Coordinates of C-alpha atoms in Angstrom, one line a residue:
X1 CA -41.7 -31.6 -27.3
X2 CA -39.8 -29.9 -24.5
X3 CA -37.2 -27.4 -25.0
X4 CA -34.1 -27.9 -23.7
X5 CA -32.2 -24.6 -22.8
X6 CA -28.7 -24.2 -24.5
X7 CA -26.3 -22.0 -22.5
X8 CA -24.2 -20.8 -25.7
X9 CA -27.4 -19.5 -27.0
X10 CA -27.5 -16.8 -24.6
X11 CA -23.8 -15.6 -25.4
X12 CA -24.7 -15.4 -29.0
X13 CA -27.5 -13.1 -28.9
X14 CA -25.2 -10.9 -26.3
X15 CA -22.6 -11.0 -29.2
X16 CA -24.7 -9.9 -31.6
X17 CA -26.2 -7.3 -29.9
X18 CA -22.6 -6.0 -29.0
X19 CA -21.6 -6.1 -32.3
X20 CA -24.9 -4.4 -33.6
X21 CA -24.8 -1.7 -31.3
X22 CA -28.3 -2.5 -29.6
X23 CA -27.3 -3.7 -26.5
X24 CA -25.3 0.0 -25.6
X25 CA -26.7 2.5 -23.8
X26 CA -28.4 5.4 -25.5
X27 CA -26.1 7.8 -24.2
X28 CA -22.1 7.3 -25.5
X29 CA -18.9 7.1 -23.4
X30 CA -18.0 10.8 -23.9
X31 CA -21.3 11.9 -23.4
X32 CA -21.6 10.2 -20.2
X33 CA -17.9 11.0 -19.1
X34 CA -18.1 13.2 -16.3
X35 CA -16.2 16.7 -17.2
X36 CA -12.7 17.3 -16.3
X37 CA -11.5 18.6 -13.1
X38 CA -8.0 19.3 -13.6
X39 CA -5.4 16.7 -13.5
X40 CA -4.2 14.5 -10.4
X41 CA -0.8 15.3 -10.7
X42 CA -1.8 19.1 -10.8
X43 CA -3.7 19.0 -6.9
X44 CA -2.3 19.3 -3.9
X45 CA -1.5 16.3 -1.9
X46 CA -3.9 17.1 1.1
X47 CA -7.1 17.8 -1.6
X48 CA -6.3 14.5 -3.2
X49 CA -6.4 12.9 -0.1
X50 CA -9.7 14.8 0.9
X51 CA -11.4 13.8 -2.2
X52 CA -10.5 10.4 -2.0
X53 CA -12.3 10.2 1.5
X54 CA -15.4 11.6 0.6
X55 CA -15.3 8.5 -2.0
X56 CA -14.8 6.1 0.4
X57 CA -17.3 7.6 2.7
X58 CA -20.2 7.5 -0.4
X59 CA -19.4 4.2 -0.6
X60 CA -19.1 3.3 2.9
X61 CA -22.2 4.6 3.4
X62 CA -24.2 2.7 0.4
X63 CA -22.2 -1.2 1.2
X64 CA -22.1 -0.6 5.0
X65 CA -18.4 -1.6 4.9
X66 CA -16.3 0.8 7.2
X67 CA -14.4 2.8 5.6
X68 CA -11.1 1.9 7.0
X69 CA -11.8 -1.6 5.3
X70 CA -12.5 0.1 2.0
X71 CA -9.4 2.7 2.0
X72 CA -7.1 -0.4 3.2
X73 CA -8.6 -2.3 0.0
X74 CA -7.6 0.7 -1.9
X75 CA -3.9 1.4 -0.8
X76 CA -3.4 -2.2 -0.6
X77 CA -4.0 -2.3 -4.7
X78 CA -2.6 0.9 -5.5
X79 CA 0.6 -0.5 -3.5
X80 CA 0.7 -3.7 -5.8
X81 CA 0.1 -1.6 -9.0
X82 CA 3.2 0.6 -7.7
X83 CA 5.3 -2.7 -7.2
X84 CA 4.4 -4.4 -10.8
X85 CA 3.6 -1.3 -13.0
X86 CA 3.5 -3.0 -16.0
X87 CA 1.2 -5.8 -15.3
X88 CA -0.8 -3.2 -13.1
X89 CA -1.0 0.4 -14.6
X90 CA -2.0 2.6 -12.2
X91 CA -4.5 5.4 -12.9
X92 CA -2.9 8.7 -13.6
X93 CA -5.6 11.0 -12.6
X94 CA -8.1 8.2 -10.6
X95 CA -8.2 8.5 -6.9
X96 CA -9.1 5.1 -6.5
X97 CA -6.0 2.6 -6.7
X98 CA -7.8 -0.6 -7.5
X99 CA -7.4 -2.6 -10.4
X100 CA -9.5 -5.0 -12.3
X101 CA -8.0 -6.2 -15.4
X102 CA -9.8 -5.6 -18.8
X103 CA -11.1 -9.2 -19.0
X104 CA -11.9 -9.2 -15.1
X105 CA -14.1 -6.6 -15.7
X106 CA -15.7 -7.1 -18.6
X107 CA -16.0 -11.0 -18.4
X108 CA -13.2 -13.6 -19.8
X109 CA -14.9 -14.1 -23.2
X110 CA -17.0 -10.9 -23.9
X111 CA -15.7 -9.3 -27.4
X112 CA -15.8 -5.9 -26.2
X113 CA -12.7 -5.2 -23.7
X114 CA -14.1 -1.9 -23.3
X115 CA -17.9 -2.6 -22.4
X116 CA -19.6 -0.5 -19.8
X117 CA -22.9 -2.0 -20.4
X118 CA -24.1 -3.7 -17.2
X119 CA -26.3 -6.4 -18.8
X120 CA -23.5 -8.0 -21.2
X121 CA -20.8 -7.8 -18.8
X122 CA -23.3 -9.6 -16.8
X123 CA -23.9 -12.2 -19.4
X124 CA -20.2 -13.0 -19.7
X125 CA -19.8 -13.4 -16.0
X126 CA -17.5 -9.4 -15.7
X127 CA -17.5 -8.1 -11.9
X128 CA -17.6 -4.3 -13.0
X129 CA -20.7 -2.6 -11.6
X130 CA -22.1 0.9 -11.6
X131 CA -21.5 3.2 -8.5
X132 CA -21.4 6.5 -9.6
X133 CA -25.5 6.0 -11.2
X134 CA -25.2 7.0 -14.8
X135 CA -26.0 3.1 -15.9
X136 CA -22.5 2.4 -17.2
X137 CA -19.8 0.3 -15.5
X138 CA -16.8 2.0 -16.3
X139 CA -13.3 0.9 -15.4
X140 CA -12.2 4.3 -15.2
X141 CA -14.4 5.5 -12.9
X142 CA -13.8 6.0 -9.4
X143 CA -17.4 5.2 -7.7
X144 CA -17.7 2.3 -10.1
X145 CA -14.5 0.8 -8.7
X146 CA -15.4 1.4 -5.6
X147 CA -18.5 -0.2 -5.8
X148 CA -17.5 -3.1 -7.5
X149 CA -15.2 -3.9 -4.9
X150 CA -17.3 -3.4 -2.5
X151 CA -20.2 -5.9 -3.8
X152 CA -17.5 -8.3 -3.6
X153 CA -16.3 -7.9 -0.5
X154 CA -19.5 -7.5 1.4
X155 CA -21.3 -10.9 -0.2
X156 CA -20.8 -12.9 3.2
X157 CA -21.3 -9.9 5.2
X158 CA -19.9 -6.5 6.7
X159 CA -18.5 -8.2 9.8
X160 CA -14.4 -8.6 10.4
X161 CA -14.8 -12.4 10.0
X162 CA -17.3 -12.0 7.0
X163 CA -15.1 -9.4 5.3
X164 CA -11.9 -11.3 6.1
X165 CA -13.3 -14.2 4.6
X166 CA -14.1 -12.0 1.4
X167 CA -10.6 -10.8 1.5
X168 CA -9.2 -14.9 1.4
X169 CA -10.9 -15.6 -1.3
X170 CA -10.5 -12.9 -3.5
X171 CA -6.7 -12.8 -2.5
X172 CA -6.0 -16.6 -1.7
X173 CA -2.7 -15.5 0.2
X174 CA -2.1 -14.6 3.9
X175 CA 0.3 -12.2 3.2
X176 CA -2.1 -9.9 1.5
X177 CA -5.3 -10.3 4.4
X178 CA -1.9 -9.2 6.9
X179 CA -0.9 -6.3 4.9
X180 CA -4.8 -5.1 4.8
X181 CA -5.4 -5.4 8.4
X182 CA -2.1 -3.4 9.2
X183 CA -3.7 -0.9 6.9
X184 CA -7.0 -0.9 8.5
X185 CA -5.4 -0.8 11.9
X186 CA -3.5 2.5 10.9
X187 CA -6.4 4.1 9.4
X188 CA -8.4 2.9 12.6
X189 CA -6.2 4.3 14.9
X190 CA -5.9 7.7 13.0
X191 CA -9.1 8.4 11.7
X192 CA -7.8 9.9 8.7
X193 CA -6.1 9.1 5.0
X194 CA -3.5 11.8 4.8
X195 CA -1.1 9.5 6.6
X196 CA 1.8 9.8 4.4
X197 CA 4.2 12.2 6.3
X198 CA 8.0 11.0 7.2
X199 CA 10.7 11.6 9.1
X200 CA 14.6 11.2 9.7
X201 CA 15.5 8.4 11.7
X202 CA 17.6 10.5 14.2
X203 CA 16.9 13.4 15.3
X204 CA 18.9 16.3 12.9
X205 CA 19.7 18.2 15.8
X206 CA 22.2 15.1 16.8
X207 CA 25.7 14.0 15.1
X208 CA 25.7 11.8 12.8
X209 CA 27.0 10.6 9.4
X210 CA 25.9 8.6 6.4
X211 CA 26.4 7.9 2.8
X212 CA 24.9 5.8 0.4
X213 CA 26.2 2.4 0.7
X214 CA 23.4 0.5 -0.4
X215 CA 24.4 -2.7 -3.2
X216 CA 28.3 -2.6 -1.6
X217 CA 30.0 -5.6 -1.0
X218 CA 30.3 -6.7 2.1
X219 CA 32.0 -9.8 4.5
X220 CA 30.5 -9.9 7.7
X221 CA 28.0 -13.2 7.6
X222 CA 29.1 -14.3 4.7
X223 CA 29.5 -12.8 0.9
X224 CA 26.4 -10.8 0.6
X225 CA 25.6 -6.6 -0.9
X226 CA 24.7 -4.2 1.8
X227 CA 21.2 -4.0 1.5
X228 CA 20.5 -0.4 3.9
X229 CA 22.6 2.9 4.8
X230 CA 24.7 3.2 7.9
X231 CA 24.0 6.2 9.9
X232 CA 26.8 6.3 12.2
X233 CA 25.7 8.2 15.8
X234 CA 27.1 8.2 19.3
X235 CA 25.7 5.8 21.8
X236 CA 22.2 5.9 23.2
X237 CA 21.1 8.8 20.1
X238 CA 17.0 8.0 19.8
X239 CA 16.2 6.1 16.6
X240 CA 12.6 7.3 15.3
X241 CA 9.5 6.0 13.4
X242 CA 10.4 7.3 9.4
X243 CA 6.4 6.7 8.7
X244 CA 3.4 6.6 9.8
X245 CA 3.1 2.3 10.3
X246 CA 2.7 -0.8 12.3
X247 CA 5.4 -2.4 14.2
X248 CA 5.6 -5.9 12.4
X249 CA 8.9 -7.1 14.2
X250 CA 10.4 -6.5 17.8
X251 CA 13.6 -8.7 19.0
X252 CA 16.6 -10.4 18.2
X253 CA 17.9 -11.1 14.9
X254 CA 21.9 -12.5 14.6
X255 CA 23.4 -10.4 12.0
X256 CA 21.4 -7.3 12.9
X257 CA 20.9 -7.6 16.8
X258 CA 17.9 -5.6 18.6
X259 CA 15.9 -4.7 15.9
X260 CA 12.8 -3.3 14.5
X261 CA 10.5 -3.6 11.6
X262 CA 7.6 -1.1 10.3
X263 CA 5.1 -2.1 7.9
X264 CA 4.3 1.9 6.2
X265 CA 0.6 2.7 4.1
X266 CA 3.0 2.4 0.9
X267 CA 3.2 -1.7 1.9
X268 CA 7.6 -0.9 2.3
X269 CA 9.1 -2.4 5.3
X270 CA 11.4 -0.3 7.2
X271 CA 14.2 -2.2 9.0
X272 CA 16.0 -0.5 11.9
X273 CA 19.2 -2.4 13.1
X274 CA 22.0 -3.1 15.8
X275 CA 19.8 -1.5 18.5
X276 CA 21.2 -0.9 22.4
X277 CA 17.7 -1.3 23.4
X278 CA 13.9 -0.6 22.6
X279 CA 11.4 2.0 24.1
X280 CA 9.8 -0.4 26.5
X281 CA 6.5 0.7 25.7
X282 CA 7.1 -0.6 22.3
X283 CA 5.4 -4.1 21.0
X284 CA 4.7 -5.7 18.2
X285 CA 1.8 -4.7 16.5
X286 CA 1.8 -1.0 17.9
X287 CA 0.9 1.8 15.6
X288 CA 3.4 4.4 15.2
X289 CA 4.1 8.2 13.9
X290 CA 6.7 10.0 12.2
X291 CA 9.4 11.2 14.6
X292 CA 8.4 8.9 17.9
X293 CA 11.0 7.0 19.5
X294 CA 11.5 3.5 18.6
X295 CA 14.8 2.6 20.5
X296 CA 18.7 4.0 20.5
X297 CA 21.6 3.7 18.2
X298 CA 24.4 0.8 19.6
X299 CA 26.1 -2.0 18.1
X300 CA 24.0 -5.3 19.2
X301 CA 24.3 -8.1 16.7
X302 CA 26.5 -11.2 14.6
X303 CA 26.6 -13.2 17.4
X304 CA 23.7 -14.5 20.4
X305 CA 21.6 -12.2 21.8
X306 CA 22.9 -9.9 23.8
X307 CA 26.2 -9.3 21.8
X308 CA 27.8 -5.8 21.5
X309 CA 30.6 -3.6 20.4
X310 CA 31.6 -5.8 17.6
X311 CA 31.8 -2.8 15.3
X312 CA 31.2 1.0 16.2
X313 CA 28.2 2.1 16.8
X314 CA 25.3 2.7 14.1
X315 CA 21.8 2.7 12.9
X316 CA 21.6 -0.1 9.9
X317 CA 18.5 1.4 8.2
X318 CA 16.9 -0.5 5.1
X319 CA 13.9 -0.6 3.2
X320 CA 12.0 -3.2 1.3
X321 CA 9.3 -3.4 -1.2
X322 CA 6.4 -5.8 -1.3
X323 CA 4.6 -7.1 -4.5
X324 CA 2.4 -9.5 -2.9
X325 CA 4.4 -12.8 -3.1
X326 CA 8.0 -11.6 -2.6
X327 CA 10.1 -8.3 -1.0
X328 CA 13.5 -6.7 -2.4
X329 CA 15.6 -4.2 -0.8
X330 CA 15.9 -0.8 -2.6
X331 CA 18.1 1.8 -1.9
X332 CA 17.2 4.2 1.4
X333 CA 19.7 7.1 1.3
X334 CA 17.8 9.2 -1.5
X335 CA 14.8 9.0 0.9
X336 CA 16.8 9.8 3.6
X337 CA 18.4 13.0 2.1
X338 CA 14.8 13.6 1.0
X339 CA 13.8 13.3 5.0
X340 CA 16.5 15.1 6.1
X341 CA 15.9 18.3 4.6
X342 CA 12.4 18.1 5.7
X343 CA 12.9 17.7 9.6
X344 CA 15.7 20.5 9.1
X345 CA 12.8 22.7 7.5
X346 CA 10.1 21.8 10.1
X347 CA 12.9 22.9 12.7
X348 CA 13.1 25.9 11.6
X349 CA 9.7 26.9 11.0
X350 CA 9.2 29.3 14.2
X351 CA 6.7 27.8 16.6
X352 CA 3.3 30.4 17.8

């Protein structure tokens, strides 16, 4: 008589030997764990960065992604675990930003949220893989992170199409393949992680003044909170880059006039408004720096384009945060302060 194969059979013998102990690996979790090197928190910012690229390089190098595509993966997750940190912890002393949930990992039905054994999580269907070559599939590994999502995005290929592809599927939203090639267009353009610098949107050696205004009521276009700071400025003072980022919006907008948007590394928009003009070298989907010249403080906007001098002249600056499916304004002027002091320290740093 001919045996017919029955699926659930398989899961229960990968139960039991879970349960049992025989399917783990010889060696145990802390005995495997690689030692301690001092916590994240406790490294400097450049080291952290320099670590985290000779990661991506290692695993560059074995999945024959670019880097850039890797890195832009990475920042793009740890951004979404910084928007929604409860439903995505981020890793307090990982270098790698990307999340898997416990279940995602391990596979939906396996018994053992905290497997590492690579032949049951791939009996329950987990994605988590082993990178770093100890035999375990960790979830708080770096390398294994890494190479997990690397396996998955280089299964139609390490082309832009192929990996783009990759990136619609895992994602299923436009927003998120955008927000991945702005980062891989940064990083491209660079050559480098430590991107992560920023600056005051005028320069300090100008007159201006601003206070935090951000959540106040206000009446022009209808009843609405003031979502940005006012910097007020003369006429014609240069408005800079805050960040290292993409220009996602150039042009007119009615309440806010000539106006530009950034796209930063940390996936916040930065919105620059009521404009007397723009550097005319300046176009949508340029890559920007810290401190370069965007365009000039005036008082363009609530009306067609072209309207002016319908309130004095100012730089409307805002920022917004993006979770994947939906952006909300937060509040600039501590980050401003914060950028303030640092272009007034950079100045005066003496020059050799």
């Amino acid at each position: 008589m001919k045996r017919s194969f029955k699926p659930w059979a398989a899961v229960l013998l990968a139960v039991s030997l879970v349960w049992m102990g025989t399917a783990s690996p010889s060696r145990s979790r802390a005995e495997t764990a690689a030692p301690a090197s001092g916590s994240k928190a406790d490294k400097p910012m450049k080291e952290i960065f320099a670590e985290r690229k000779v990661l991506l390089d290692q695993a560059s190098q074995a999945s024959g992604i670019p880097w850039s595509y890797l890195a832009a993966v990475d920042q793009y997750e740890r951004s979404l675990s910084i928007a929604n940190p409860k439903k995505r912890p981020l890793r307090k002393d990982g270098l790698i930003g990307i999340y898997y949930s416990e279940l995602e990992w391990v596979g939906m039905n396996n018994p053992d949220h905290e497997d590492t054994d690579l032949r049951s999580i791939a009996v329950f269907g987990g994605r988590g893989r082993d990178g770093s070559g100890d035999g375990l599939a960790d979830r708080n590994n770096d390398l294994d992170l890494l190479s997990t999502a690397a396996a998955h995005l280089a299964r139609h290929g390490t082309q832009p199409d192929q990996l783009k592809q990759a990136l619609q599927e895992t994602y299923k939203n436009t927003r998120a393949i955008e927000r991945i090639e702005q980062f891989v267009k940064i990083y491209e353009t660079f050559d480098r992680l430590d991107l992560h610098e920023h600056a005051f949107p005028l320069p300090v050696t100008s007159e201006y003044s601003y206070r935090g205004t951000w959540g106040a009521a206000r009446g022009w276009g209808g009843a609405r909170i003031h979502e940005g700071t006012d910097l007020f400025a003369s006429y014609g003072v240069p408005v800079r880059s805050t960040c290292y980022g993409i220009v996602e919006v150039k042009g007119w907008n009615n309440y806010g006039g000539w106006r530009v948007g950034l796209r930063d590394l940390n996936n916040v928009y930065h919105y620059y408004a009521h404009l007397s003009g723009f550097d005319k070298s300046l176009k949508q989907g340029d890559i920007v720096k810290p401190g370069q010249v965007l365009g000039w403080v005036g008082s363009s906007g609530y009306g067609k384009p072209g309207t002016q001098g319908k309130f004095p002249p100012h730089l409307h600056y805002g920022l917004y945060r993006d979770n994947g499916t939906k952006e909300w304004s937060f509040d600039p002027y501590p980050y401003l302060r914060k950028w303030e002091r640092e272009d007034r320290l950079r100045n005066r740093k003496p020059t050799s």
